[in-house]
Structure formats: structure tokens, C-alpha cells
XYZ file of N, CA and C in Angstrom:
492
model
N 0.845 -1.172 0.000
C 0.000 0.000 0.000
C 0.888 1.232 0.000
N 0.389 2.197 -1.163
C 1.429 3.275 -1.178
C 0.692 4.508 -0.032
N 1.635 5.263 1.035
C 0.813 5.880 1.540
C 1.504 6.943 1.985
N 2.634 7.169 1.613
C 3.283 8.262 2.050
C 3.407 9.309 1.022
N 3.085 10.739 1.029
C 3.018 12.239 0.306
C 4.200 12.789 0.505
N 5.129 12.800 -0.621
C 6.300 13.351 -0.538
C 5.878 14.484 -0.955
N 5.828 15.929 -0.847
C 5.795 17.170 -1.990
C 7.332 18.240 -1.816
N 7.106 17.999 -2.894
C 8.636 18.744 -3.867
C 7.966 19.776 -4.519
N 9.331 20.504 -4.701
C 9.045 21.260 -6.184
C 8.244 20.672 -7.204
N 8.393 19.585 -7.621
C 7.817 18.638 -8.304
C 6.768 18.682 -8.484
N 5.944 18.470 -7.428
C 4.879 17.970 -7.707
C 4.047 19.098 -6.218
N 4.415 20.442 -5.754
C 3.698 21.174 -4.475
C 2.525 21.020 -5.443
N 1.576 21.031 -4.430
C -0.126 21.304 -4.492
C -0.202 20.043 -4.305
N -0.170 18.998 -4.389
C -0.597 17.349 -4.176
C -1.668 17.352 -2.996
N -1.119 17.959 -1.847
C -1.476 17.450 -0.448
C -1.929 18.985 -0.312
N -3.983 19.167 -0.538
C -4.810 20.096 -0.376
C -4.137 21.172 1.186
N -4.150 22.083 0.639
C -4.463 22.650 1.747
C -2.719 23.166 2.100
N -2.120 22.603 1.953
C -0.492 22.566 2.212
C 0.029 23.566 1.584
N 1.106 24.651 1.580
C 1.630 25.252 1.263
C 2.820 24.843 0.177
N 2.927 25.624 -0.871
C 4.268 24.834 -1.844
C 5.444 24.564 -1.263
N 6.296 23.745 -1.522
C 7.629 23.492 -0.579
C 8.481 23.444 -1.513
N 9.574 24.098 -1.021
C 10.804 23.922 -1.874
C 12.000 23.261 -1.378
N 12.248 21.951 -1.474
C 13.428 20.901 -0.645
C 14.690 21.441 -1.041
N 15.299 22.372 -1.727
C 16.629 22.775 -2.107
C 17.196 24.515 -1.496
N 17.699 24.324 -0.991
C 18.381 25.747 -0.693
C 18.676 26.408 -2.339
N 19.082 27.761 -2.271
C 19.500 28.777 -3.646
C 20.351 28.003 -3.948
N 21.254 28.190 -4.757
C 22.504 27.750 -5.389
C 23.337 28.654 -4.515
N 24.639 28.274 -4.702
C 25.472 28.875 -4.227
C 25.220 29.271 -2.479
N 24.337 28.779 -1.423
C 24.157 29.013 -0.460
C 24.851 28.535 0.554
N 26.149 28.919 0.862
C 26.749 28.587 1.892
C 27.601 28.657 3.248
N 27.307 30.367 3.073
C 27.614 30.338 4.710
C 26.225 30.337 5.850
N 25.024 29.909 5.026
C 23.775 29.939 6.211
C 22.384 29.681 5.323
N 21.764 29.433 6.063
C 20.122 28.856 5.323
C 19.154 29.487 6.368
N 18.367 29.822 5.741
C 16.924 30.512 5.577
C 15.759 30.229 5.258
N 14.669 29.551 5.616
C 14.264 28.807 4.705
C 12.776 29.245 5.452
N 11.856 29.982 4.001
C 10.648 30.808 4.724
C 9.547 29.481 5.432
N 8.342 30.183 5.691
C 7.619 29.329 6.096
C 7.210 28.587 5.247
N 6.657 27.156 5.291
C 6.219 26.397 4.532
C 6.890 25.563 3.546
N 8.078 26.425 4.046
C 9.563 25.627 2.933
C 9.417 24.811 3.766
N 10.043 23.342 2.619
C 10.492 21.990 3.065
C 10.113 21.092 2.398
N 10.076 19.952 3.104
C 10.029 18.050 2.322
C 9.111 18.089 2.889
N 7.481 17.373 2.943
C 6.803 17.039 3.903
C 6.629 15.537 3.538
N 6.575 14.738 4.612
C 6.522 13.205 4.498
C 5.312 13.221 5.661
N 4.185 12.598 4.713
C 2.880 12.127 5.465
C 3.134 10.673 5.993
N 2.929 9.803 7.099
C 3.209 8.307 6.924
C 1.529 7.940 7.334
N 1.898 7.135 6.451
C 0.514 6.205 6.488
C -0.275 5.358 7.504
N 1.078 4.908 8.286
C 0.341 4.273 9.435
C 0.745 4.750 10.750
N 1.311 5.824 10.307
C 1.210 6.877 11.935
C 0.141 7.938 11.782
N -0.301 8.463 12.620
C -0.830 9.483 12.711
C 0.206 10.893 12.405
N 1.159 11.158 12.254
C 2.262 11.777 11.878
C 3.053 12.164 10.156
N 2.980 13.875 10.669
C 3.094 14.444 8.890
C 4.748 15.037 9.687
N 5.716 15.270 9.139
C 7.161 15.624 9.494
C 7.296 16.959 8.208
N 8.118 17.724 8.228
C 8.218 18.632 7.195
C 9.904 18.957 7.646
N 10.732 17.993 6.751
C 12.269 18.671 6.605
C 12.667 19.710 6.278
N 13.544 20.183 7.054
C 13.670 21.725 6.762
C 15.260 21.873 6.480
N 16.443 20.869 7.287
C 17.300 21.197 7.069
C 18.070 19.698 6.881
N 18.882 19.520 5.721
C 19.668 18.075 5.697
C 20.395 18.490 5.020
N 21.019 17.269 4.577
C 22.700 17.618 3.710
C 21.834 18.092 2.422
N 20.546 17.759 1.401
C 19.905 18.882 0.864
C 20.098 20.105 0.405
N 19.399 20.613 1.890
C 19.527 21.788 1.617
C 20.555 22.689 2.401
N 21.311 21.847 3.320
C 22.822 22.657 3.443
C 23.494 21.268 3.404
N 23.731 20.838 2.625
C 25.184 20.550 2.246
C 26.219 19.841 2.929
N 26.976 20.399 3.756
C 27.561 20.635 4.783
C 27.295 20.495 5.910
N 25.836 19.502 6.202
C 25.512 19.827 7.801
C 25.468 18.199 8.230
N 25.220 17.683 9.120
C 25.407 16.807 9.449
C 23.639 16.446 10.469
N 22.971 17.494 10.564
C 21.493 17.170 10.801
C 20.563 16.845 10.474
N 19.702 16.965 11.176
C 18.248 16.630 10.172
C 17.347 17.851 11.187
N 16.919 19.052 10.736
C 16.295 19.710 11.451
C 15.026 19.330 10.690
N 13.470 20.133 11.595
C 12.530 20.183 11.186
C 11.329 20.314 11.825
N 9.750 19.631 11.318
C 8.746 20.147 12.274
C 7.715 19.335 11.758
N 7.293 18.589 13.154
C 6.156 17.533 12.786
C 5.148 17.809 13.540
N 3.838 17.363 12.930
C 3.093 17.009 13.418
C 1.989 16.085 13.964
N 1.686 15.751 15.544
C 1.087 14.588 15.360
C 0.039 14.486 16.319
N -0.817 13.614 15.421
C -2.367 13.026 15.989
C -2.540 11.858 16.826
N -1.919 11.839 18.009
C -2.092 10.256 18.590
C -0.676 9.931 19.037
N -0.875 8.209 18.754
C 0.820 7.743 19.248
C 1.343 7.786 17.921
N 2.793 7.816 18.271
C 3.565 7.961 16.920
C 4.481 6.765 16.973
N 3.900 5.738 17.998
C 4.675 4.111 17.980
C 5.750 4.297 18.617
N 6.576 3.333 18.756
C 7.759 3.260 19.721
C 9.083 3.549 18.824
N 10.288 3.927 18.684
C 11.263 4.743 18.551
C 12.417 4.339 18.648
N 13.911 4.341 18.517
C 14.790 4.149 18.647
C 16.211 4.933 17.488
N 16.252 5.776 18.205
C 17.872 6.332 17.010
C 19.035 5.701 17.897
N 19.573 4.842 17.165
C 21.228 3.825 17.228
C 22.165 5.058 17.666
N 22.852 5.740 17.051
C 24.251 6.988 17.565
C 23.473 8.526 17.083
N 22.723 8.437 17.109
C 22.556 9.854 17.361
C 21.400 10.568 18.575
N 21.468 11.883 18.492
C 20.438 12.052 19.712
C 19.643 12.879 18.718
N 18.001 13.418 19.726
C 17.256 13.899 19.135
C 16.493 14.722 20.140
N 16.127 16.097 19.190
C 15.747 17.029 20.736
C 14.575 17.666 19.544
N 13.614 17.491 20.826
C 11.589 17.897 20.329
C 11.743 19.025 21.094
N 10.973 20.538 20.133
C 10.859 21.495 21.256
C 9.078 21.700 20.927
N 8.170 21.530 22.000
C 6.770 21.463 21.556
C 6.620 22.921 21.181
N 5.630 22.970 20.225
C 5.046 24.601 19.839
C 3.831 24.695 20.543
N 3.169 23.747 20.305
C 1.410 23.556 20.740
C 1.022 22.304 20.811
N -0.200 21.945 21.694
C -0.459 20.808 21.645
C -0.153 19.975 23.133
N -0.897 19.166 23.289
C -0.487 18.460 24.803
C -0.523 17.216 24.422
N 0.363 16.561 25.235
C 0.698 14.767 25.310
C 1.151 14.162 26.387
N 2.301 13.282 25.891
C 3.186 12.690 26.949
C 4.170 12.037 25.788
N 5.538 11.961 26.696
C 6.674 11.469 26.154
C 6.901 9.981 27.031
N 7.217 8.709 26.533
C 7.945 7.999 27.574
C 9.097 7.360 26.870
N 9.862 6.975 28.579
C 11.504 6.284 27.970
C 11.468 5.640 29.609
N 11.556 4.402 28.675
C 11.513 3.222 29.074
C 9.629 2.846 29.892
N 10.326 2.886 30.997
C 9.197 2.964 32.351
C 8.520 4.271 33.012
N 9.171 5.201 32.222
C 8.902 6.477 32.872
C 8.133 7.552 31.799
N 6.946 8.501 31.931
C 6.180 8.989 31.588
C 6.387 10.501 31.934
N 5.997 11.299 30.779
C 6.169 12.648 31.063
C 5.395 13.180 30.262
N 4.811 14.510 31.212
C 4.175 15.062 30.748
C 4.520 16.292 29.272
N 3.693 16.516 28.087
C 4.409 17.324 27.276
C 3.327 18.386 27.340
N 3.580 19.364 26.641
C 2.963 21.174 26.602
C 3.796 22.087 25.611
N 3.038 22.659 25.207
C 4.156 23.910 25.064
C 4.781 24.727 25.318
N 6.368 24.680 25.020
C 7.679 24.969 26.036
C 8.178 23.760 26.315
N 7.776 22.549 26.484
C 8.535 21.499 26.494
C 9.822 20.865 26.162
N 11.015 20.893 26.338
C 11.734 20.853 25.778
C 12.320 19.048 25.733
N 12.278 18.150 24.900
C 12.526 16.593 25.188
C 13.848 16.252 24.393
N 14.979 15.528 25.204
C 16.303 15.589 24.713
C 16.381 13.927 24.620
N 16.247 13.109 23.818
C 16.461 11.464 23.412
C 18.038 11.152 23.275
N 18.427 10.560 24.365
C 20.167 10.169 23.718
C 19.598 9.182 22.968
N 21.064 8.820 22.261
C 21.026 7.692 21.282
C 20.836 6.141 22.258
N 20.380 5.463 21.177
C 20.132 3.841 21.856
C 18.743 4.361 22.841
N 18.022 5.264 22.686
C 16.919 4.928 24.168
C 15.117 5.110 23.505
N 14.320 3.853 23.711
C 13.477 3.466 23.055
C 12.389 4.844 23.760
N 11.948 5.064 23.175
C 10.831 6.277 23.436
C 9.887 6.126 22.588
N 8.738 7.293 22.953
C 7.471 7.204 22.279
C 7.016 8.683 22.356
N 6.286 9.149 21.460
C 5.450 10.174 21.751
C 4.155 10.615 21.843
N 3.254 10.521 22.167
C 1.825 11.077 22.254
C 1.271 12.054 22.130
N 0.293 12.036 21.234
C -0.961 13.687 21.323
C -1.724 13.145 21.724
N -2.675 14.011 23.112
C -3.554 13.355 23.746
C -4.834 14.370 23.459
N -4.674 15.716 22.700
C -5.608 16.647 23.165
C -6.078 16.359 21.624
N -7.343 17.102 21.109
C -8.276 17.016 19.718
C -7.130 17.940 19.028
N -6.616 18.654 18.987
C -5.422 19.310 17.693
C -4.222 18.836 17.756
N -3.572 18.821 16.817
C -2.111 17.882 16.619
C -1.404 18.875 17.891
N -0.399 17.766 18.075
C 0.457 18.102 18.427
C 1.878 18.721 17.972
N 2.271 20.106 17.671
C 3.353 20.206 16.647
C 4.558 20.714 17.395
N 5.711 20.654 16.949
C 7.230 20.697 17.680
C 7.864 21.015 16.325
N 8.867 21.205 17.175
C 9.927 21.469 15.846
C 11.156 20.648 16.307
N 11.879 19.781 15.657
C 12.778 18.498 15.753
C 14.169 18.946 15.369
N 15.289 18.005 16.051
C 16.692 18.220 15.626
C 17.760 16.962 15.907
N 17.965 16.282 14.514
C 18.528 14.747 15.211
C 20.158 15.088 14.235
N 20.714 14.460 15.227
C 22.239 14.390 14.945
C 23.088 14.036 15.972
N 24.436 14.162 15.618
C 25.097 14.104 14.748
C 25.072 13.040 13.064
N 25.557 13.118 12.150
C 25.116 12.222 10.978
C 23.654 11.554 10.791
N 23.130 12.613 11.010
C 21.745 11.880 10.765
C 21.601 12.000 9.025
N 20.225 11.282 8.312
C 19.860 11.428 7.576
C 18.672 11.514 6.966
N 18.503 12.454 6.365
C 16.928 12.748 5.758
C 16.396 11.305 4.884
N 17.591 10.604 4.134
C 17.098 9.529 3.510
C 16.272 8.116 4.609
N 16.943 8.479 5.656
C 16.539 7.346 6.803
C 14.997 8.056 7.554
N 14.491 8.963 7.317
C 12.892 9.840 7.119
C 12.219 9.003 6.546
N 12.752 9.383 5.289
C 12.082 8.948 3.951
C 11.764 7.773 3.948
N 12.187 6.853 4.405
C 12.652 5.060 4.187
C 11.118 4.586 4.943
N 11.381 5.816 6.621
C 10.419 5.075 7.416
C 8.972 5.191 7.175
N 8.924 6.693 6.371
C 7.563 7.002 5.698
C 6.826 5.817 4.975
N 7.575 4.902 4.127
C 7.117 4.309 3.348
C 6.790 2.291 4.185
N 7.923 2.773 5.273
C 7.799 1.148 5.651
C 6.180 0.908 6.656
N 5.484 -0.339 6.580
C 4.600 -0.502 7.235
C 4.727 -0.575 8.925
N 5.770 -0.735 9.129
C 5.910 -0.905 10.475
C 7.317 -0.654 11.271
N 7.321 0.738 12.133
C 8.885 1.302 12.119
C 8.969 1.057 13.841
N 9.607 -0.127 14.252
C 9.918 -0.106 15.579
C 11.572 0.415 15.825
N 12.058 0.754 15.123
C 13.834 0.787 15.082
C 13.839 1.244 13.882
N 13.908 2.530 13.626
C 14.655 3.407 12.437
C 16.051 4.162 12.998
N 16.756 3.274 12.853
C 18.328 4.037 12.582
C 18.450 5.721 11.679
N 18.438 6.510 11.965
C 18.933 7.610 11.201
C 20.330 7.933 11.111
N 20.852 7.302 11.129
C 22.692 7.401 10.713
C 22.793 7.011 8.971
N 23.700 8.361 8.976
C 23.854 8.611 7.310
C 23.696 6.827 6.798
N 23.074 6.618 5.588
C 23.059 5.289 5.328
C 22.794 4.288 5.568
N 21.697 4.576 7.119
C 21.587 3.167 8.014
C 20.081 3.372 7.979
């Protein structure tokens, strides 16, 4: 089942309602990135309740070794795991809960949630409007390891290390 909405340059307008996105920085852009609202990759997944919108990868700088960005989500977003890198959620809006391992926390906006690498977590929207944050995984993360999980039916362990 195909179920994931990539929009590009390519193909913006696909996904009603969405703003056009542009996945490439200018040419020649390289001492810094800018990237207005609505810029980005957006990856819908099919069997999460969860839409992600990339904003920053080797892409569109080049040179970086992150994966910045800003998701949003309806519900659980399943259980989790990044291998060597860490990952830090800063909530915008929206209420939930975060857990790791045995332990439960409350989320809001202002929240700030810091995932080392190797530690199984989860995230939750518990209230009727998504829950949205803005995301930052690295060191060597990769936008292609996004992409991969968008499309797989079932993501208990997505590695985001360049290539993994």
C-alpha cells in the first residue's frame, strides 16, 4: 500500500491545503540557510498518525550533518529508537506525553525533550489538535533514513545514521 506524500518542487499542491515546498536551498548558499515558512520536504506516513516537514539536511545545506525540522502529530507515533545519534523535540502547541523506558512525562508547550542515542521512546498527542514541535537529530543523521520510514509498514527501530 502506497501511503506516504512526498511534496517537492515537483509535484507542491498534491497534499490540499499545504503550502508549496521547496526541498533545495539557492545555489550557491553557503555560509547559512533561511528557509521561509512552509519551505520543506513534507513526508505524510501512512500508518502513523504523523506528517514531518524537513527543513534542514545535507539537501539543503550541504555541509551539515542534521536533520532539522517540524512535525506534526495526531495520537501515538509508535515506539522509537535512534542507534548513535540524539534527538531534541521542542513542543510549539499541543499536549501529550513522552515515555523512555518505564517512565512517563508530561508534554505542553515549552517542552523541551532531549532522546540520547540507543533509548526506546514514544510520543503522544492526547488533546483534539495535533500536536506540533519542531525536531533536531544528529550528529550524521539522515533525511534519507525519514524517507525510508515514511514508506515502511511498520517502524519499531529506524536508525537515522547517514546510510543506516
Amino acid at each position: 500500500m502506497l501511503c506516504v506524500v512526498l511534496v517537492s518542487a515537483a509535484c507542491a499542491g498534491t497534499v490540499p491545503g499545504q503550502p508549496q515546498v521547496t526541498p533545495t536551498a539557492p545555489p550557491g548558499a553557503r555560509q547559512g540557510l533561511v528557509l521561509r515558512p512552509g519551505a520543506g520536504e513534507r513526508l505524510a506516513y501512512c500508518e502513523r498518525p504523523l506528517v514531518l516537514t524537513l527543513k534542514v539536511d545535507s539537501l539543503t545545506a550541504p555541509t551539515t550533518r542534521l536533520v532539522a525540522g517540524m512535525g506534526e502529530l495526531r495520537g501515538d507515533e509508535g515506539e522509537a529508537r535512534h542507534g548513535v545519534v540524539d534527538e531534541i523535540l521542542f513542543v510549539v502547541s499541543g499536549w501529550g506525553y513522552a515515555t523512555f523506558g518505564g517512565d512517563t512525562v508530561p508534554l505542553g508547550p515549552g517542552s523541551v525533550v532531549h532522546v540520547p542515542p540507543g533509548t526506546s521512546h514514544r510520543v503522544v498527542s492526547t488533546a483534539a489538535a495535533p500536536m506540533r514541535y519542531h525536531f533536531v537529530v544528529g550528529p550524521s543523521a539522515s533525511a534519507a533514513a525519514f524517507r525510508r520510514a515514511a514508506w515502511v509498514r511498520r517502524r519499531s527501530d529506524i536508525d537515522v545514521r547517514r546510510g543506516g
